[in-house]
PDB file of C-alpha atoms in Angstrom:
ATOM      1  CA  MET A   1      18.522  19.149  13.427  1.00 91.00           C
ATOM      2  CA  ILE A   2      15.812  16.982  14.960  1.00 95.00           C
ATOM      3  CA  LYS A   3      12.348  18.043  13.843  1.00 97.00           C
ATOM      4  CA  LYS A   4       8.936  17.515  15.363  1.00 98.00           C
ATOM      5  CA  LEU A   5       6.548  15.915  12.851  1.00 98.00           C
ATOM      6  CA  LEU A   6       2.785  15.673  12.966  1.00 98.00           C
ATOM      7  CA  VAL A   7       1.163  13.076  10.721  1.00 98.00           C
ATOM      8  CA  ILE A   8      -2.587  13.427  10.240  1.00 98.00           C
ATOM      9  CA  SER A   9      -4.056  10.234   8.807  1.00 97.00           C
ATOM     10  CA  ALA A  10      -7.546  10.760   7.404  1.00 97.00           C
ATOM     11  CA  SER A  11      -7.934   7.154   6.282  1.00 93.00           C
ATOM     12  CA  PRO A  12     -11.125   5.644   7.673  1.00 93.00           C
ATOM     13  CA  ARG A  13      -9.680   2.179   6.974  1.00 89.00           C
ATOM     14  CA  LYS A  14      -7.079   0.782   9.329  1.00 85.00           C
ATOM     15  CA  GLY A  15      -4.165  -0.251   7.140  1.00 84.00           C
ATOM     16  CA  GLY A  16      -5.595   1.570   4.127  1.00 89.00           C
ATOM     17  CA  SER A  17      -3.284   2.703   1.341  1.00 89.00           C
ATOM     18  CA  SER A  18      -2.782   6.301   2.470  1.00 93.00           C
ATOM     19  CA  ASP A  19      -2.287   5.128   6.050  1.00 92.00           C
ATOM     20  CA  TYR A  20       0.294   2.559   4.932  1.00 92.00           C
ATOM     21  CA  LEU A  21       2.267   5.180   2.991  1.00 95.00           C
ATOM     22  CA  SER A  22       2.113   7.439   6.052  1.00 96.00           C
ATOM     23  CA  ASP A  23       3.653   4.678   8.145  1.00 95.00           C
ATOM     24  CA  LEU A  24       6.512   4.332   5.664  1.00 95.00           C
ATOM     25  CA  PHE A  25       7.059   8.099   5.741  1.00 97.00           C
ATOM     26  CA  ILE A  26       7.120   7.903   9.560  1.00 97.00           C
ATOM     27  CA  TYR A  27       9.556   5.000   9.498  1.00 97.00           C
ATOM     28  CA  GLY A  28      11.930   7.011   7.311  1.00 97.00           C
ATOM     29  CA  ALA A  29      11.586  10.116   9.493  1.00 98.00           C
ATOM     30  CA  GLU A  30      12.192   8.169  12.698  1.00 98.00           C
ATOM     31  CA  GLU A  31      15.201   6.463  11.132  1.00 97.00           C
ATOM     32  CA  ALA A  32      16.577   9.956  10.489  1.00 97.00           C
ATOM     33  CA  GLY A  33      16.096  10.792  14.184  1.00 97.00           C
ATOM     34  CA  HIS A  34      12.970  12.952  14.019  1.00 98.00           C
ATOM     35  CA  GLN A  35      10.131  12.872  16.579  1.00 98.00           C
ATOM     36  CA  VAL A  36       6.754  11.847  15.182  1.00 98.00           C
ATOM     37  CA  GLU A  37       3.186  12.112  16.451  1.00 98.00           C
ATOM     38  CA  LYS A  38       0.519  10.364  14.384  1.00 98.00           C
ATOM     39  CA  VAL A  39      -3.134  11.305  14.691  1.00 98.00           C
ATOM     40  CA  PHE A  40      -5.784   8.936  13.323  1.00 97.00           C
ATOM     41  CA  LEU A  41      -8.838  11.029  12.514  1.00 97.00           C
ATOM     42  CA  ARG A  42     -10.999   7.889  12.542  1.00 96.00           C
ATOM     43  CA  GLU A  43     -10.374   7.663  16.300  1.00 97.00           C
ATOM     44  CA  LYS A  44     -11.259  11.279  17.064  1.00 98.00           C
ATOM     45  CA  ASP A  45     -14.452  13.150  17.836  1.00 98.00           C
ATOM     46  CA  ILE A  46     -14.603  15.657  14.973  1.00 97.00           C
ATOM     47  CA  ASN A  47     -17.437  18.023  14.129  1.00 97.00           C
ATOM     48  CA  TYR A  48     -17.927  20.494  11.304  1.00 96.00           C
ATOM     49  CA  CYS A  49     -17.223  24.209  11.585  1.00 96.00           C
ATOM     50  CA  THR A  50     -20.483  26.114  12.091  1.00 95.00           C
ATOM     51  CA  ALA A  51     -19.007  29.514  11.126  1.00 94.00           C
ATOM     52  CA  CYS A  52     -20.091  30.979  14.463  1.00 95.00           C
ATOM     53  CA  TYR A  53     -16.714  32.752  14.758  1.00 93.00           C
ATOM     54  CA  SER A  54     -16.645  32.339  18.495  1.00 95.00           C
ATOM     55  CA  CYS A  55     -12.945  31.602  17.936  1.00 95.00           C
ATOM     56  CA  LYS A  56     -12.474  35.094  16.537  1.00 92.00           C
ATOM     57  CA  LYS A  57     -14.108  36.646  19.586  1.00 94.00           C
ATOM     58  CA  HIS A  58     -12.335  34.399  22.119  1.00 95.00           C
ATOM     59  CA  ALA A  59      -8.637  34.296  21.151  1.00 93.00           C
ATOM     60  CA  GLY A  60      -8.849  31.154  19.026  1.00 94.00           C
ATOM     61  CA  ARG A  61     -10.974  29.092  21.426  1.00 95.00           C
ATOM     62  CA  CYS A  62     -13.522  27.103  19.491  1.00 96.00           C
ATOM     63  CA  ALA A  63     -17.095  26.823  20.793  1.00 96.00           C
ATOM     64  CA  ILE A  64     -17.278  23.199  19.631  1.00 97.00           C
ATOM     65  CA  LYS A  65     -16.121  20.782  22.319  1.00 96.00           C
ATOM     66  CA  ASP A  66     -14.389  17.945  20.489  1.00 98.00           C
ATOM     67  CA  ASP A  67     -10.858  16.731  19.656  1.00 98.00           C
ATOM     68  CA  VAL A  68     -10.099  19.260  16.903  1.00 98.00           C
ATOM     69  CA  PRO A  69      -8.556  22.057  19.020  1.00 97.00           C
ATOM     70  CA  ALA A  70      -5.882  19.636  20.266  1.00 98.00           C
ATOM     71  CA  ILE A  71      -5.142  18.548  16.685  1.00 98.00           C
ATOM     72  CA  ILE A  72      -4.786  22.172  15.576  1.00 98.00           C
ATOM     73  CA  ASP A  73      -2.484  22.886  18.547  1.00 98.00           C
ATOM     74  CA  SER A  74      -0.321  19.917  17.517  1.00 98.00           C
ATOM     75  CA  MET A  75      -0.204  21.308  13.987  1.00 98.00           C
ATOM     76  CA  ILE A  76       0.960  24.666  15.337  1.00 98.00           C
ATOM     77  CA  ASP A  77       3.658  23.031  17.492  1.00 98.00           C
ATOM     78  CA  ALA A  78       5.053  20.821  14.722  1.00 98.00           C
ATOM     79  CA  ASP A  79       7.964  21.719  12.456  1.00 98.00           C
ATOM     80  CA  VAL A  80       6.622  19.437   9.720  1.00 98.00           C
ATOM     81  CA  VAL A  81       3.036  18.385   8.965  1.00 98.00           C
ATOM     82  CA  LEU A  82       2.044  15.436   6.779  1.00 98.00           C
ATOM     83  CA  LEU A  83      -1.569  15.368   5.608  1.00 98.00           C
ATOM     84  CA  SER A  84      -2.582  11.918   4.414  1.00 98.00           C
ATOM     85  CA  THR A  85      -5.881  11.133   2.714  1.00 97.00           C
ATOM     86  CA  PRO A  86      -7.661   8.747   0.421  1.00 96.00           C
ATOM     87  CA  VAL A  87      -9.160  10.470  -2.616  1.00 96.00           C
ATOM     88  CA  TYR A  88     -12.943  10.335  -2.916  1.00 94.00           C
ATOM     89  CA  PHE A  89     -14.531  11.681  -6.092  1.00 94.00           C
ATOM     90  CA  TYR A  90     -11.319  13.508  -7.080  1.00 95.00           C
ATOM     91  CA  CYS A  91     -10.793  15.283  -3.765  1.00 96.00           C
ATOM     92  CA  MET A  92      -9.469  14.726  -0.248  1.00 97.00           C
ATOM     93  CA  ASN A  93     -11.926  13.000   2.034  1.00 97.00           C
ATOM     94  CA  ALA A  94     -14.310  14.882   4.327  1.00 96.00           C
ATOM     95  CA  GLN A  95     -12.368  13.949   7.459  1.00 97.00           C
ATOM     96  CA  LEU A  96      -9.253  15.840   6.356  1.00 98.00           C
ATOM     97  CA  LYS A  97     -11.192  18.732   4.839  1.00 97.00           C
ATOM     98  CA  THR A  98     -13.033  19.164   8.143  1.00 98.00           C
ATOM     99  CA  ILE A  99      -9.706  19.548   9.992  1.00 98.00           C
ATOM    100  CA  ILE A 100      -8.603  22.126   7.432  1.00 98.00           C
ATOM    101  CA  ASP A 101     -11.887  24.026   7.762  1.00 97.00           C
ATOM    102  CA  ARG A 102     -11.749  23.920  11.552  1.00 97.00           C
ATOM    103  CA  SER A 103      -8.212  25.326  11.534  1.00 97.00           C
ATOM    104  CA  VAL A 104      -9.899  28.704  11.089  1.00 97.00           C
ATOM    105  CA  MET A 105      -9.769  28.942  14.902  1.00 97.00           C
ATOM    106  CA  LYS A 106      -5.991  29.486  14.806  1.00 97.00           C
ATOM    107  CA  TRP A 107      -4.982  29.488  11.154  1.00 96.00           C
ATOM    108  CA  THR A 108      -2.709  32.509  11.567  1.00 96.00           C
ATOM    109  CA  GLU A 109      -0.632  30.506  14.065  1.00 97.00           C
ATOM    110  CA  ILE A 110       0.036  27.675  11.602  1.00 98.00           C
ATOM    111  CA  LYS A 111       3.216  29.108  10.116  1.00 98.00           C
ATOM    112  CA  ASN A 112       6.914  28.575   9.479  1.00 98.00           C
ATOM    113  CA  LYS A 113       6.772  24.870   8.659  1.00 98.00           C
ATOM    114  CA  ASP A 114       6.984  22.316   5.891  1.00 98.00           C
ATOM    115  CA  PHE A 115       3.910  20.446   4.687  1.00 98.00           C
ATOM    116  CA  TYR A 116       3.734  17.136   2.841  1.00 98.00           C
ATOM    117  CA  LEU A 117       0.782  15.419   1.196  1.00 98.00           C
ATOM    118  CA  ILE A 118       0.095  11.735   0.763  1.00 97.00           C
ATOM    119  CA  ALA A 119      -2.969  10.875  -1.306  1.00 96.00           C
ATOM    120  CA  THR A 120      -4.155   7.578  -2.741  1.00 94.00           C
ATOM    121  CA  ALA A 121      -6.825   6.893  -5.340  1.00 94.00           C
ATOM    122  CA  ALA A 122      -8.365   3.921  -7.082  1.00 92.00           C
ATOM    123  CA  GLU A 123      -7.844   5.500 -10.484  1.00 91.00           C
ATOM    124  CA  GLU A 124      -4.534   5.492 -12.343  1.00 90.00           C
ATOM    125  CA  ASP A 125      -5.139   8.795 -14.126  1.00 89.00           C
ATOM    126  CA  ASP A 126      -3.300  11.868 -12.804  1.00 89.00           C
ATOM    127  CA  HIS A 127      -6.558  13.792 -13.174  1.00 92.00           C
ATOM    128  CA  ALA A 128      -7.947  11.918 -10.161  1.00 93.00           C
ATOM    129  CA  MET A 129      -5.478  13.746  -7.892  1.00 95.00           C
ATOM    130  CA  GLU A 130      -5.925  17.295  -9.187  1.00 96.00           C
ATOM    131  CA  GLY A 131      -8.768  18.277  -6.834  1.00 96.00           C
ATOM    132  CA  THR A 132      -6.908  16.994  -3.786  1.00 97.00           C
ATOM    133  CA  ILE A 133      -3.709  18.779  -4.731  1.00 97.00           C
ATOM    134  CA  LYS A 134      -5.588  22.004  -5.471  1.00 97.00           C
ATOM    135  CA  SER A 135      -7.415  21.906  -2.106  1.00 97.00           C
ATOM    136  CA  TYR A 136      -4.169  21.154  -0.266  1.00 98.00           C
ATOM    137  CA  GLN A 137      -2.354  24.000  -2.033  1.00 97.00           C
ATOM    138  CA  GLY A 138      -5.270  26.341  -1.358  1.00 97.00           C
ATOM    139  CA  PHE A 139      -4.950  25.613   2.347  1.00 98.00           C
ATOM    140  CA  LEU A 140      -1.211  26.275   2.265  1.00 98.00           C
ATOM    141  CA  GLU A 141      -1.730  29.559   0.390  1.00 98.00           C
ATOM    142  CA  CYS A 142      -3.732  30.834   3.367  1.00 97.00           C
ATOM    143  CA  LEU A 143      -0.885  30.143   5.811  1.00 98.00           C
ATOM    144  CA  THR A 144       2.247  32.200   6.519  1.00 97.00           C
ATOM    145  CA  ASN A 145       5.712  31.064   5.505  1.00 98.00           C
ATOM    146  CA  VAL A 146       4.871  27.432   4.881  1.00 98.00           C
ATOM    147  CA  ARG A 147       6.430  25.283   2.201  1.00 97.00           C
ATOM    148  CA  ASP A 148       4.884  22.537   0.110  1.00 98.00           C
ATOM    149  CA  ALA A 149       7.762  20.112   0.659  1.00 97.00           C
ATOM    150  CA  GLY A 150       6.502  17.157  -1.369  1.00 96.00           C
ATOM    151  CA  HIS A 151       3.734  14.833  -2.478  1.00 94.00           C
ATOM    152  CA  ILE A 152       3.341  11.098  -2.606  1.00 94.00           C
ATOM    153  CA  LEU A 153       0.493  10.169  -4.928  1.00 94.00           C
ATOM    154  CA  GLY A 154      -0.482   6.507  -4.895  1.00 92.00           C
ATOM    155  CA  LYS A 155      -2.651   5.783  -7.913  1.00 90.00           C
ATOM    156  CA  GLY A 156      -4.435   2.608  -8.927  1.00 84.00           C
ATOM    157  CA  VAL A 157      -5.040   1.328  -5.399  1.00 85.00           C
ATOM    158  CA  TYR A 158      -8.457   0.425  -4.077  1.00 75.00           C
ATOM    159  CA  ASP A 159      -8.254  -2.616  -1.827  1.00 72.00           C
ATOM    160  CA  VAL A 160      -6.305  -2.779   1.427  1.00 76.00           C
ATOM    161  CA  GLY A 161      -2.807  -4.086   0.701  1.00 71.00           C
ATOM    162  CA  GLU A 162      -2.686  -3.187  -3.002  1.00 74.00           C
ATOM    163  CA  ILE A 163      -0.287  -0.323  -2.306  1.00 76.00           C
ATOM    164  CA  MET A 164       2.392  -2.756  -1.122  1.00 78.00           C
ATOM    165  CA  GLU A 165       2.989  -3.824  -4.714  1.00 78.00           C
ATOM    166  CA  LYS A 166       3.627  -0.275  -5.961  1.00 79.00           C
ATOM    167  CA  PRO A 167       7.054   1.381  -6.343  1.00 82.00           C
ATOM    168  CA  ILE A 168       5.655   4.434  -4.532  1.00 87.00           C
ATOM    169  CA  VAL A 169       6.246   2.718  -1.176  1.00 88.00           C
ATOM    170  CA  GLU A 170       9.989   3.334  -1.434  1.00 91.00           C
ATOM    171  CA  GLU A 171       9.345   6.994  -2.280  1.00 93.00           C
ATOM    172  CA  ALA A 172       7.277   7.457   0.891  1.00 95.00           C
ATOM    173  CA  PHE A 173      10.062   6.027   3.056  1.00 95.00           C
ATOM    174  CA  LEU A 174      12.729   8.153   1.364  1.00 95.00           C
ATOM    175  CA  LEU A 175      10.657  11.325   1.580  1.00 95.00           C
ATOM    176  CA  GLY A 176      10.334  10.816   5.335  1.00 96.00           C
ATOM    177  CA  ARG A 177      14.005   9.996   5.768  1.00 96.00           C
ATOM    178  CA  ASN A 178      15.139  13.058   3.797  1.00 96.00           C
ATOM    179  CA  ILE A 179      13.236  15.680   5.770  1.00 93.00           C
TER     180      ILE A 179
END
């Protein structure tokens, strides 16, 4: 069965480690025949949720006029969602967390799908990923009938290109291909 994938890349660096692993995941998924849309948050106009709850009063329409509603609609339409982020101070970056927070406009419609996480950090220690994983899982716990389908955790990568030397690159490709 061909699936519709949405890849949300929160990397502010073009060609950064998390973005590179996302591309390998995409390559594997496309090789398996799936349709993929990739959203680069660094190219989007994204503002913070103001907790005005206009969305609650207006059938999920957000009062903030930016690119986020379209991203949330793509998330709703997808069969599979990959969230990809660098890790800053033991947590996902602000760009990805802002998308998660803004999903409040239609969070009850994000359901019946598989989610994947790609995260990369400069540190080698597993502890560096715990905050990101916990935040990701907390988001999924709020959704209906979603499945945490897998993680790719690239550790010990700081500079652009360092990830290419890590065995994790093959895992990212295979995870995408085996959706």
